[in-house]
XYZ file of N, CA, C and O in Angstrom:
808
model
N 192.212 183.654 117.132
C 191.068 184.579 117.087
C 190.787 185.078 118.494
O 190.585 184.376 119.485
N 190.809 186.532 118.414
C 190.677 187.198 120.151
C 189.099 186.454 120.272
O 188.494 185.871 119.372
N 188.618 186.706 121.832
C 187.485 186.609 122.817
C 186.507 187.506 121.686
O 185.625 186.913 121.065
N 186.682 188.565 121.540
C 185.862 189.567 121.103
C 185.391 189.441 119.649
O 184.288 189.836 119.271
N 186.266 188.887 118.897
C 185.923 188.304 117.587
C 184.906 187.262 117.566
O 184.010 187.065 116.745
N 185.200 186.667 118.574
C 184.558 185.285 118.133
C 183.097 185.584 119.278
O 182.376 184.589 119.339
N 182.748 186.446 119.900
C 181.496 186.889 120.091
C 181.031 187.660 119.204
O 179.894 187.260 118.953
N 181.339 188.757 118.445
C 181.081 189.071 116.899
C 180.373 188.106 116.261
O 179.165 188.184 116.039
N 181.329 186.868 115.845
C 181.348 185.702 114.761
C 179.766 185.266 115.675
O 178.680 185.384 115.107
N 179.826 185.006 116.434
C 178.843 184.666 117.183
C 177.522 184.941 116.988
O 176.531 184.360 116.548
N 177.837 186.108 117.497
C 176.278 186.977 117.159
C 175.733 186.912 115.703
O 174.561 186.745 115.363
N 176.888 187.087 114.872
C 176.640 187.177 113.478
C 176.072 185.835 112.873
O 175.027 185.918 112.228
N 176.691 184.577 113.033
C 175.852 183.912 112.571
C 174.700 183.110 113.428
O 174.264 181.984 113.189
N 174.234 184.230 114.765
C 173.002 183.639 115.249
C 172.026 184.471 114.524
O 170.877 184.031 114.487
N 172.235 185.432 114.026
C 171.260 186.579 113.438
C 171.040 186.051 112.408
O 169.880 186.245 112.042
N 171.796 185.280 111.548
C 171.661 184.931 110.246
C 170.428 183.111 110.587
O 169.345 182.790 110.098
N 171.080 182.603 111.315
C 170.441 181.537 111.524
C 168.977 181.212 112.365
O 168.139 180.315 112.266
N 169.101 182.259 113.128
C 167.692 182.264 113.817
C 166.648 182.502 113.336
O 165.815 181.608 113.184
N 166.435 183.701 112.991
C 165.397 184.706 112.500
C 164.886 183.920 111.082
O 163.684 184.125 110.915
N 165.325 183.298 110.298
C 164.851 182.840 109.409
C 163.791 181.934 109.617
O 162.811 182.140 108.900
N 163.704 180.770 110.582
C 162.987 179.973 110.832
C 161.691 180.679 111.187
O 160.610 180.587 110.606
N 161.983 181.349 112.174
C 160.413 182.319 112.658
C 160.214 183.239 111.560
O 159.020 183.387 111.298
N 161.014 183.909 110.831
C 160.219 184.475 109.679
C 159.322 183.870 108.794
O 158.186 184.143 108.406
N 160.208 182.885 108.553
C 158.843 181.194 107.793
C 157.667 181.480 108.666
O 156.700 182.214 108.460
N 157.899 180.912 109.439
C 156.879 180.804 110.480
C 155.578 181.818 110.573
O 154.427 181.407 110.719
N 155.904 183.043 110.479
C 155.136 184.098 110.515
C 154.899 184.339 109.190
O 153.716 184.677 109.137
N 155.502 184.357 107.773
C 154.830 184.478 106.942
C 153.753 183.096 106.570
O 153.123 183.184 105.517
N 153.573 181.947 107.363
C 152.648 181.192 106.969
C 151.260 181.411 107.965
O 150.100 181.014 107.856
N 152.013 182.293 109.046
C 150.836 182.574 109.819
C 150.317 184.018 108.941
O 149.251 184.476 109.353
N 150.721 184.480 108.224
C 149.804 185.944 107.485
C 149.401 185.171 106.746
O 148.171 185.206 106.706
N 149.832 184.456 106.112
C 149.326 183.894 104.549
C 147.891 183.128 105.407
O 146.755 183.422 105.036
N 148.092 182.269 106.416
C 146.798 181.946 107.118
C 145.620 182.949 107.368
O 144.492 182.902 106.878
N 146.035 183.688 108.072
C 145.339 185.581 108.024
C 144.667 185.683 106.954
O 143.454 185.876 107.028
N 145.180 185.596 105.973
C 144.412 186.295 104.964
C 143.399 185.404 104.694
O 142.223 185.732 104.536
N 143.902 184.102 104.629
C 142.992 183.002 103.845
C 141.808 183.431 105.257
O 141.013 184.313 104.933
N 141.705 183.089 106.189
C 140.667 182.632 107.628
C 140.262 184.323 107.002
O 139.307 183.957 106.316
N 140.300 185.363 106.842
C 139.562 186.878 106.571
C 138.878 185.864 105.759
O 138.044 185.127 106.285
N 139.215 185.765 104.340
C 138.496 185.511 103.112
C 137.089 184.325 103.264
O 135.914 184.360 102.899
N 138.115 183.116 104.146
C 136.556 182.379 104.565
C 135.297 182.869 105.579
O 134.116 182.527 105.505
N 135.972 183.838 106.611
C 134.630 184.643 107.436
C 134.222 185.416 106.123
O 133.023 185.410 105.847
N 135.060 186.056 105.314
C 133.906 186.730 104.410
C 132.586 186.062 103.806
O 131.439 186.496 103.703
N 133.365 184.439 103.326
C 132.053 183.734 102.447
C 131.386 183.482 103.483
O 130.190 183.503 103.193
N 131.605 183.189 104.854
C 130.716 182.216 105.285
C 129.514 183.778 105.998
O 128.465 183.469 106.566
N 129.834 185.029 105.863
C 128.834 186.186 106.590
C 128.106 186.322 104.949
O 126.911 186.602 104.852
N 128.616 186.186 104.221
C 127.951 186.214 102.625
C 126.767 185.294 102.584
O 125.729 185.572 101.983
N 127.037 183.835 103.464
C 126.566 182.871 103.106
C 125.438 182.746 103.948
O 124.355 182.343 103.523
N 125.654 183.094 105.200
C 124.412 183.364 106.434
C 123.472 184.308 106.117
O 122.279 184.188 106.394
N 124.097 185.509 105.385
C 123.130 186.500 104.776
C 121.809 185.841 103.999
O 120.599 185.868 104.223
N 122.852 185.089 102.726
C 121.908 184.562 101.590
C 120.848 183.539 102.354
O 119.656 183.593 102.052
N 121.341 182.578 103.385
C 120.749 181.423 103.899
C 119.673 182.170 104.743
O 118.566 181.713 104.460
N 119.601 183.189 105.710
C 118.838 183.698 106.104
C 117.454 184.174 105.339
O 116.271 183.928 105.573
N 118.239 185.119 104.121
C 116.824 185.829 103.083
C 116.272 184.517 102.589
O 115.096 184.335 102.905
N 116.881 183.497 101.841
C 116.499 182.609 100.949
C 115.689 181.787 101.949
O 114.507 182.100 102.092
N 116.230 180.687 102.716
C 115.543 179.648 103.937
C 114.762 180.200 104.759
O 113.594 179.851 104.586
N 114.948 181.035 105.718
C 114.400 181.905 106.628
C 113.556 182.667 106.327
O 112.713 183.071 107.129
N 113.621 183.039 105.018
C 112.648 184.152 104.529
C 112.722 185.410 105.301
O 111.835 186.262 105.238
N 114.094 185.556 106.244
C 113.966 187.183 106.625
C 115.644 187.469 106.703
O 116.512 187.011 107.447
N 115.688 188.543 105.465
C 117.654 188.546 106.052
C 118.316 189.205 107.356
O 119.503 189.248 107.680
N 116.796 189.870 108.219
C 117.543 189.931 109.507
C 116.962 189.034 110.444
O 116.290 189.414 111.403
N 117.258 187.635 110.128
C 116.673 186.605 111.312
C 117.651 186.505 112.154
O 118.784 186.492 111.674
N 117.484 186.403 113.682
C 118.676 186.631 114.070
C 117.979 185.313 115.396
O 116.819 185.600 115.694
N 118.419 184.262 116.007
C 118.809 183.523 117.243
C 119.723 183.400 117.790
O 120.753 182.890 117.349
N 119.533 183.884 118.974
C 121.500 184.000 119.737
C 120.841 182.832 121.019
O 121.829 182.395 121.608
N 119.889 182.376 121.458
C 119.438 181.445 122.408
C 120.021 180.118 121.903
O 120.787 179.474 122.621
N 119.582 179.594 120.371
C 119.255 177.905 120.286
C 120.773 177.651 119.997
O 121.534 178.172 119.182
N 121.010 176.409 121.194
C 122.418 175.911 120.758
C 122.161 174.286 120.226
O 121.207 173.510 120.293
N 123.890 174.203 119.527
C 123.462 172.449 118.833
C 124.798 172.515 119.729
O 125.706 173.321 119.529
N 124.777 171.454 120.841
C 125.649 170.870 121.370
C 127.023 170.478 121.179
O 127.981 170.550 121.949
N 126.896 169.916 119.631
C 127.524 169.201 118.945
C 128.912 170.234 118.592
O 130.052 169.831 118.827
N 128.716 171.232 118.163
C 129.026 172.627 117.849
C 130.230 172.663 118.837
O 129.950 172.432 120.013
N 131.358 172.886 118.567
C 132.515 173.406 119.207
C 132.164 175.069 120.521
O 131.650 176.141 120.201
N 132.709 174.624 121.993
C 131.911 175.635 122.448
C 133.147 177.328 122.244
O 134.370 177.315 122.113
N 132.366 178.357 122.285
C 132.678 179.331 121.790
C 133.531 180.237 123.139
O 134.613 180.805 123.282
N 132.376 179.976 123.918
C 133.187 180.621 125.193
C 134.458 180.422 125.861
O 134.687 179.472 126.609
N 135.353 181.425 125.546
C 136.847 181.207 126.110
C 136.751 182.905 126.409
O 136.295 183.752 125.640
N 137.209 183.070 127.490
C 137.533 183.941 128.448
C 138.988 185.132 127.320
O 139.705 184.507 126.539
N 139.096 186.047 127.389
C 139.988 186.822 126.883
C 141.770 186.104 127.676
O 142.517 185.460 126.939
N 142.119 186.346 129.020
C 142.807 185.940 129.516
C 143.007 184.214 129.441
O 144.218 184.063 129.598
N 142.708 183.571 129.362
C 142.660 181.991 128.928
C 143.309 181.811 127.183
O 144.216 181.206 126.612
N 142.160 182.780 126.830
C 142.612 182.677 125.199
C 144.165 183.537 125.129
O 145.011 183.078 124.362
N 144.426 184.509 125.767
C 145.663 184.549 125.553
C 147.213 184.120 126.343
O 148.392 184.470 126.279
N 146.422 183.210 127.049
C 147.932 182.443 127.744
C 148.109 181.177 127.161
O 149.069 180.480 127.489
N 147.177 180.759 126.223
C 147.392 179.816 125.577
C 148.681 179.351 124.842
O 149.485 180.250 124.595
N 148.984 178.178 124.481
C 150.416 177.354 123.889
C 149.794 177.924 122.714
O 148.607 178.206 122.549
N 151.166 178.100 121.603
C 150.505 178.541 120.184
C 149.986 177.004 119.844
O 148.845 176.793 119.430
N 150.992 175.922 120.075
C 150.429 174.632 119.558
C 148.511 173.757 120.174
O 147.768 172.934 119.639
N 148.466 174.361 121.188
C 146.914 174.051 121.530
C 146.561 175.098 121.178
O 146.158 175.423 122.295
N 146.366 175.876 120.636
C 145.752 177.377 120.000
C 145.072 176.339 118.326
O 143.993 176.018 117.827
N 146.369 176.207 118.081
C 146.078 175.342 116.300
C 146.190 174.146 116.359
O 146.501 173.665 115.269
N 146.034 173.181 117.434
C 145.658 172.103 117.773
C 144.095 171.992 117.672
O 143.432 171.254 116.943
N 143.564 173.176 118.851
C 142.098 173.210 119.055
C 141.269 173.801 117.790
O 140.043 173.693 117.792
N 142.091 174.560 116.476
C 141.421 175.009 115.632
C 141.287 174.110 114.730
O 140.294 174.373 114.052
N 141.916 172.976 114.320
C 142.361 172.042 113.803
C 141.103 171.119 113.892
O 140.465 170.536 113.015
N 141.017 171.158 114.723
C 139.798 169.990 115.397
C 138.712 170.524 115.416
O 137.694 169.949 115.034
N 138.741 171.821 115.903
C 136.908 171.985 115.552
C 136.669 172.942 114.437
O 135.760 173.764 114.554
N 137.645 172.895 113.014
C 137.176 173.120 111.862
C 136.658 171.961 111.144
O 135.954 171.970 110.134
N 137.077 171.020 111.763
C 136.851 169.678 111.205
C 135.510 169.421 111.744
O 134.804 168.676 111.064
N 135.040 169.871 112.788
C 133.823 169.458 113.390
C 132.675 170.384 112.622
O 131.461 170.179 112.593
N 133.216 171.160 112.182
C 132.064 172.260 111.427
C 131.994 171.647 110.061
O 130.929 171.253 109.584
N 132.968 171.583 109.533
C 133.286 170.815 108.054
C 132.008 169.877 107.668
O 131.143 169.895 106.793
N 132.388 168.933 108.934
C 131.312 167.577 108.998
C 129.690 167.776 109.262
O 128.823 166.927 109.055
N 129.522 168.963 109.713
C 127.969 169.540 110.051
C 127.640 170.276 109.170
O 126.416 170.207 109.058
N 128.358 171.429 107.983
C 127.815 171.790 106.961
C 127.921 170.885 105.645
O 127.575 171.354 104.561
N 128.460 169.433 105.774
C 128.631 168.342 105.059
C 127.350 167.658 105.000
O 127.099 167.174 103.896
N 126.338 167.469 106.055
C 125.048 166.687 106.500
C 124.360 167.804 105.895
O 123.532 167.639 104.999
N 124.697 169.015 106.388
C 123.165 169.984 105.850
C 123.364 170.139 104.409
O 122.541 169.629 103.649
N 124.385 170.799 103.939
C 124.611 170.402 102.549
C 124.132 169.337 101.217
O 123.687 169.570 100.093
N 124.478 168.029 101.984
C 123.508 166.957 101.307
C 122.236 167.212 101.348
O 121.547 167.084 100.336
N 121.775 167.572 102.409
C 120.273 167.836 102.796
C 119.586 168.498 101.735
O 118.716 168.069 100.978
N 120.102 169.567 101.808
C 119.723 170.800 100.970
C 119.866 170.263 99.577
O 119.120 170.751 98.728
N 120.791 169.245 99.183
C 121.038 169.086 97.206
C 119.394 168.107 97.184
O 118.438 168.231 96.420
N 119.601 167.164 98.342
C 118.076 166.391 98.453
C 116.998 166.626 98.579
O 116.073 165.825 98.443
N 116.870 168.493 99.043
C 115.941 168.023 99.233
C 114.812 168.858 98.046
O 115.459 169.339 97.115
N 113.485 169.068 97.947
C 112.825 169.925 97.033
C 113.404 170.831 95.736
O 114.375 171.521 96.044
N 113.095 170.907 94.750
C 113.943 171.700 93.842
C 114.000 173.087 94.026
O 114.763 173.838 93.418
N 112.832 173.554 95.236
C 113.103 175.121 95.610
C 113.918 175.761 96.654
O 113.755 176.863 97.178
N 114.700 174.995 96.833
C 115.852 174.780 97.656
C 117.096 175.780 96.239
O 117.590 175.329 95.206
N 117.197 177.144 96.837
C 118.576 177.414 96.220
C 119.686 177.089 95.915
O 120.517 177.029 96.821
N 120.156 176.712 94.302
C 121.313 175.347 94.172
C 122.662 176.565 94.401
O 123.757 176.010 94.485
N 122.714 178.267 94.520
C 123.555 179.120 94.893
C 123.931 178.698 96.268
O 125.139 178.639 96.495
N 122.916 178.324 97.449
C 123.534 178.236 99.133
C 124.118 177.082 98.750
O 125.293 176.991 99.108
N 123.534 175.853 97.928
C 124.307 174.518 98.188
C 125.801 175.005 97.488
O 126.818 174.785 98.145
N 125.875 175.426 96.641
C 127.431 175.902 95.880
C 128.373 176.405 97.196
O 129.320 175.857 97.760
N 127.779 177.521 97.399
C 128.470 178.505 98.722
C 129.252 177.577 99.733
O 130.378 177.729 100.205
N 128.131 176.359 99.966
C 128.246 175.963 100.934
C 129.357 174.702 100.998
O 129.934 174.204 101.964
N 129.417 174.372 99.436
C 130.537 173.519 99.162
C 131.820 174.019 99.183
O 132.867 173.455 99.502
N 131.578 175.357 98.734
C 132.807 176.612 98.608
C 133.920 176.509 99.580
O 135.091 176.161 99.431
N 132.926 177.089 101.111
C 133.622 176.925 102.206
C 133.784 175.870 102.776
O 134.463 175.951 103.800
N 133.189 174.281 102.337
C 134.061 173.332 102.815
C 135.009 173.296 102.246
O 135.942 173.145 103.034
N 135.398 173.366 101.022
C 136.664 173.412 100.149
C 138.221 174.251 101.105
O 139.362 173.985 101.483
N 137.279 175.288 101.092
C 138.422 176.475 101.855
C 138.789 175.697 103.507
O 139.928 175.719 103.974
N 137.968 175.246 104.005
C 137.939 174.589 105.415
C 138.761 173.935 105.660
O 139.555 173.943 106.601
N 138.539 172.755 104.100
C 139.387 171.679 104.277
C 141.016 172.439 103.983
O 141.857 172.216 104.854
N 141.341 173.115 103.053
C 142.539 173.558 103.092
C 142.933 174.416 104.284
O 144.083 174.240 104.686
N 142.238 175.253 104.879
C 142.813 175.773 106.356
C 143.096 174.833 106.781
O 144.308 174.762 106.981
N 142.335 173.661 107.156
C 142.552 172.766 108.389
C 144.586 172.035 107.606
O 145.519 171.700 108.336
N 144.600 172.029 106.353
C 145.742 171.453 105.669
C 147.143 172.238 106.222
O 148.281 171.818 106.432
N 146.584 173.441 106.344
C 147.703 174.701 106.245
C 148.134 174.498 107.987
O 149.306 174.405 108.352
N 146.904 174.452 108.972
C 147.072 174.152 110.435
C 147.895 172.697 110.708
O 148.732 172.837 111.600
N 147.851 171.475 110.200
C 148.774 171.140 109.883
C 150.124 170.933 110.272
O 150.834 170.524 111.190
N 150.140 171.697 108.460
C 151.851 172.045 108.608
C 152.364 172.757 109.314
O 153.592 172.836 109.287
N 151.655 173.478 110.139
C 151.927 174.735 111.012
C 152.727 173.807 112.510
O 153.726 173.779 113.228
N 151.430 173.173 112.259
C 151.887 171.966 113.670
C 153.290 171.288 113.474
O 154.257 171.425 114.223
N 153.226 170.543 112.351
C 154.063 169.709 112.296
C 155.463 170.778 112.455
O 156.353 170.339 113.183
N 155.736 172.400 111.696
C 157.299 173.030 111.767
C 157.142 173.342 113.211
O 157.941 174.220 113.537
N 156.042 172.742 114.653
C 156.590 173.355 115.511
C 156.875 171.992 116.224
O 156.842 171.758 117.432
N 157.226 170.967 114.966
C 157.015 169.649 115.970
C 155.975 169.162 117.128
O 156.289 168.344 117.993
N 154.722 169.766 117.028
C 154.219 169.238 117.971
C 152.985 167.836 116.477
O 152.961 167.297 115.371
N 152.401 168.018 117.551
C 151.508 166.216 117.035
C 150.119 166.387 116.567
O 149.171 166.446 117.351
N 150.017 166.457 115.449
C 149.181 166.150 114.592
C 147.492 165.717 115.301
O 147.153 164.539 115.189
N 146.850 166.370 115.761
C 145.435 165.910 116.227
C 144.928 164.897 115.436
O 144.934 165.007 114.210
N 144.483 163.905 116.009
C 142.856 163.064 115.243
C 141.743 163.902 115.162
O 141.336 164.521 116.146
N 141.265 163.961 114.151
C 139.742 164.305 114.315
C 139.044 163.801 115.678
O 139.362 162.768 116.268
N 138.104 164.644 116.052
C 137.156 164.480 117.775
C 136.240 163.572 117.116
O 135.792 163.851 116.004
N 135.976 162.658 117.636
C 135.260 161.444 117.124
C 133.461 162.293 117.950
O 132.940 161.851 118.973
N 133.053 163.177 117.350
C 131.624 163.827 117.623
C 130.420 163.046 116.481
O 130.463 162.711 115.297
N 129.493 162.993 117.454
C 128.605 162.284 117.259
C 127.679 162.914 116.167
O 127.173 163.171 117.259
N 126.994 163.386 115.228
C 126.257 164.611 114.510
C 124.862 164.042 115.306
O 124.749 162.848 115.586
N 124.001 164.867 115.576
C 122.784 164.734 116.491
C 121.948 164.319 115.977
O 122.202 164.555 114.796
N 120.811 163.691 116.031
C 119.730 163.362 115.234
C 118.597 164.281 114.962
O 117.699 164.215 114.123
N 118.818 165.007 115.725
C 117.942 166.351 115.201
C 118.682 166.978 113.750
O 118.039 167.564 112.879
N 119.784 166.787 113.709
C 120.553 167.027 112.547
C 120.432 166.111 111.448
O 120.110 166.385 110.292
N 120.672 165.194 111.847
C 121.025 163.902 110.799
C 118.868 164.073 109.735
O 118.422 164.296 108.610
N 118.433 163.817 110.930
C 116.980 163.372 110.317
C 115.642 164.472 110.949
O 114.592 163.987 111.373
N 115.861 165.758 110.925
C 115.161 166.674 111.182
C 113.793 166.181 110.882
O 113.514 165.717 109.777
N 112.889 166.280 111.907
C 111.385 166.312 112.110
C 110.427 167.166 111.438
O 109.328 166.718 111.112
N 110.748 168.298 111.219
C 110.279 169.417 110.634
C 110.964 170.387 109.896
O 112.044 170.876 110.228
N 110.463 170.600 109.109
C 111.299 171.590 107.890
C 111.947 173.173 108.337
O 113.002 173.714 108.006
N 111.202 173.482 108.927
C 111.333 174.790 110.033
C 112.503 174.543 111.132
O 113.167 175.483 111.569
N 112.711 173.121 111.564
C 113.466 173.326 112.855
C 115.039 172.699 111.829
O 116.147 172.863 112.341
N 114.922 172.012 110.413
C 115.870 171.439 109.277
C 116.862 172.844 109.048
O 118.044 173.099 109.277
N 115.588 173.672 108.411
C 116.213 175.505 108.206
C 117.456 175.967 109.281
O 118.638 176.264 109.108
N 116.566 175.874 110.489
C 117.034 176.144 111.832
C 118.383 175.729 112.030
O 119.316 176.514 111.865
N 118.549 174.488 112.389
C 120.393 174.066 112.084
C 121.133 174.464 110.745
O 122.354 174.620 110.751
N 120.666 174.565 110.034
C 121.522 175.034 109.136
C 122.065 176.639 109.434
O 123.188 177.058 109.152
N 121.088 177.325 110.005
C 121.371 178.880 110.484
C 122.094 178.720 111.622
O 123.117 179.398 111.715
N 121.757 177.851 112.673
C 122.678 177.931 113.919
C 124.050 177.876 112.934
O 124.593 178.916 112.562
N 124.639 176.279 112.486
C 126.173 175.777 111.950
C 126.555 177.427 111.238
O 127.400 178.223 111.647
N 125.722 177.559 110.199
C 126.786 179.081 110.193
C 127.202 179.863 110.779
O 128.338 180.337 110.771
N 125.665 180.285 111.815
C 125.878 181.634 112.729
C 127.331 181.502 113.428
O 128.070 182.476 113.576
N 127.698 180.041 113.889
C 128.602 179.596 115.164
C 129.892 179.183 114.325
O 130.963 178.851 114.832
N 129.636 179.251 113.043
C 131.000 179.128 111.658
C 131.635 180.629 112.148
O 132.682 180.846 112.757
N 130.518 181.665 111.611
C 130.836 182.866 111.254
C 131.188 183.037 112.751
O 132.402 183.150 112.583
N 131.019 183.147 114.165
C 131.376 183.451 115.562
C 133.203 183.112 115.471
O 134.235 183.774 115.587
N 132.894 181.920 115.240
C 134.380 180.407 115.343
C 135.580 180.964 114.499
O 136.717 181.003 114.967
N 135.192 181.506 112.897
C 136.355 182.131 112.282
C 136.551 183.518 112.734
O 137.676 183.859 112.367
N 135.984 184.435 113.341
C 136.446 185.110 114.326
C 137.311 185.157 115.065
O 138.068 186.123 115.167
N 137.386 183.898 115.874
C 138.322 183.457 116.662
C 139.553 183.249 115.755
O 140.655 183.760 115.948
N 139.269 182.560 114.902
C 140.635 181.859 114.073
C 141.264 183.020 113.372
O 142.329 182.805 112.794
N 140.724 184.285 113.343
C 141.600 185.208 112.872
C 141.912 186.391 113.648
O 142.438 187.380 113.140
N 141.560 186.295 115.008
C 142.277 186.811 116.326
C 143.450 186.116 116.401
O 144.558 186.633 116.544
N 143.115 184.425 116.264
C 144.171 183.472 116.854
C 145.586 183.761 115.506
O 146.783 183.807 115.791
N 145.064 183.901 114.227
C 146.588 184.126 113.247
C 146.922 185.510 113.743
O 148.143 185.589 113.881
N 146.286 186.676 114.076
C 146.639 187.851 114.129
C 147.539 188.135 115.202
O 148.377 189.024 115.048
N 147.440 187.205 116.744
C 148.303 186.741 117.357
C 149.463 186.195 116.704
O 150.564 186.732 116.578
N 149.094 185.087 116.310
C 150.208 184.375 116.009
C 151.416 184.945 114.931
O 152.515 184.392 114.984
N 151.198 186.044 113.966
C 151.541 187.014 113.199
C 152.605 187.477 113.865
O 153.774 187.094 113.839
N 152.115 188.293 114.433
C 152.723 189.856 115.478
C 153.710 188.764 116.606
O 154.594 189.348 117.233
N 153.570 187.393 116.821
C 154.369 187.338 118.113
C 155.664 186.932 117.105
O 156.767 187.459 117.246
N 155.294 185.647 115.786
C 156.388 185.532 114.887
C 157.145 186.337 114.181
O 158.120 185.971 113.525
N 156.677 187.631 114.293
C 157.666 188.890 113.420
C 158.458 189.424 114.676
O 159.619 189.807 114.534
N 157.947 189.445 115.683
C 158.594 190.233 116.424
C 160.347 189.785 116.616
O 161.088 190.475 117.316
């Protein structure tokens, strides 16, 4: 077989063998896409309803009160995009899980507490843990086809202003922050597939 053939043969079955793996790859990052759209949809559905219903105003709006506890939001444009794809869905991994566990406390709250408590937000609100928990499933496997390592959950503390709220008004209150900073957070997570999309097709 000449030199020239067997760079042919070459090329030919790197084209065949390469591209497949990252095509996987990128169609589990759209299929992610779509799902992370569909959960910012429930969870801006769900801040709406929680606002009119709890709040009693559907344009209540606090951009001041933070819960600590809360995964922080601020990442710089340039930071967020020099990032490893694997700490990209490492770090999403982990603080979907941290939200999971904070609309898990308010959730109970809400089935406990008064019967004029809307049993529609507690549904909603089970909804998108459902969906949460399967993103966080799908991030994952994502990890594991790039061989990297599987995160532990962040061993975060839930606050006691959370756990055993003092007042019914400031009870409301965390429950509006955990969404507002849900609905901010899946933002991110569907910048971060929309990246991750476009670099795996390419």
């Amino acid at each position: 077989m000449s030199c020239t053939w067997r760079v042919l043969l070459s090329l030919c079955l790197l084209s065949m063998a390469c591209p497949e793996p990252l095509q996987q790859q990128g169609e589990t990052f759209a299929t992610s896409l779509r799902f992370s759209r569909k959960i910012l949809t429930r969870v801006r559905n769900l801040l709406f309803q929680y606002k009119e219903q709890l709040m009693g105003d559907s344009q209540f709006e606090d951009r001041l009160t933070m819960l600590r506890s809360l995964p922080v939001l601020g990442v710089g444009y340039s930071q967020w995009r020099s990032m490893e794809d694997k700490d990209r869905l490492t770090a999403a991994a982990q603080d979907l899980k941290v939200f999971w566990d904070h609309l898990d406390v308010k959730r109970i709250q809400l089935k406990e507490e008064s019967k004029r408590q809307s049993s529609t937000v507690v549904t909603a609100m089970q909804n998108i843990q459902m969906d949460l928990r399967d993103l966080i499933a799908q991030v994952h496997s994502q990890l594991q086809a790039m061989n990297a390592t599987v995160p532990a959950p962040r061993e975060e503390e839930i606050p006691s202003s959370l756990m055993v709220p003092t007042l019914e008004w400031h009870s409301k209150l965390m429950g509006y922050i955990i969404l507002r900073d849900l609905d901010r957070y899946m933002n991110k997570v569907v910048r971060d597939y929309i990246l991750l999309k476009v670099k795996y097709r390419e």
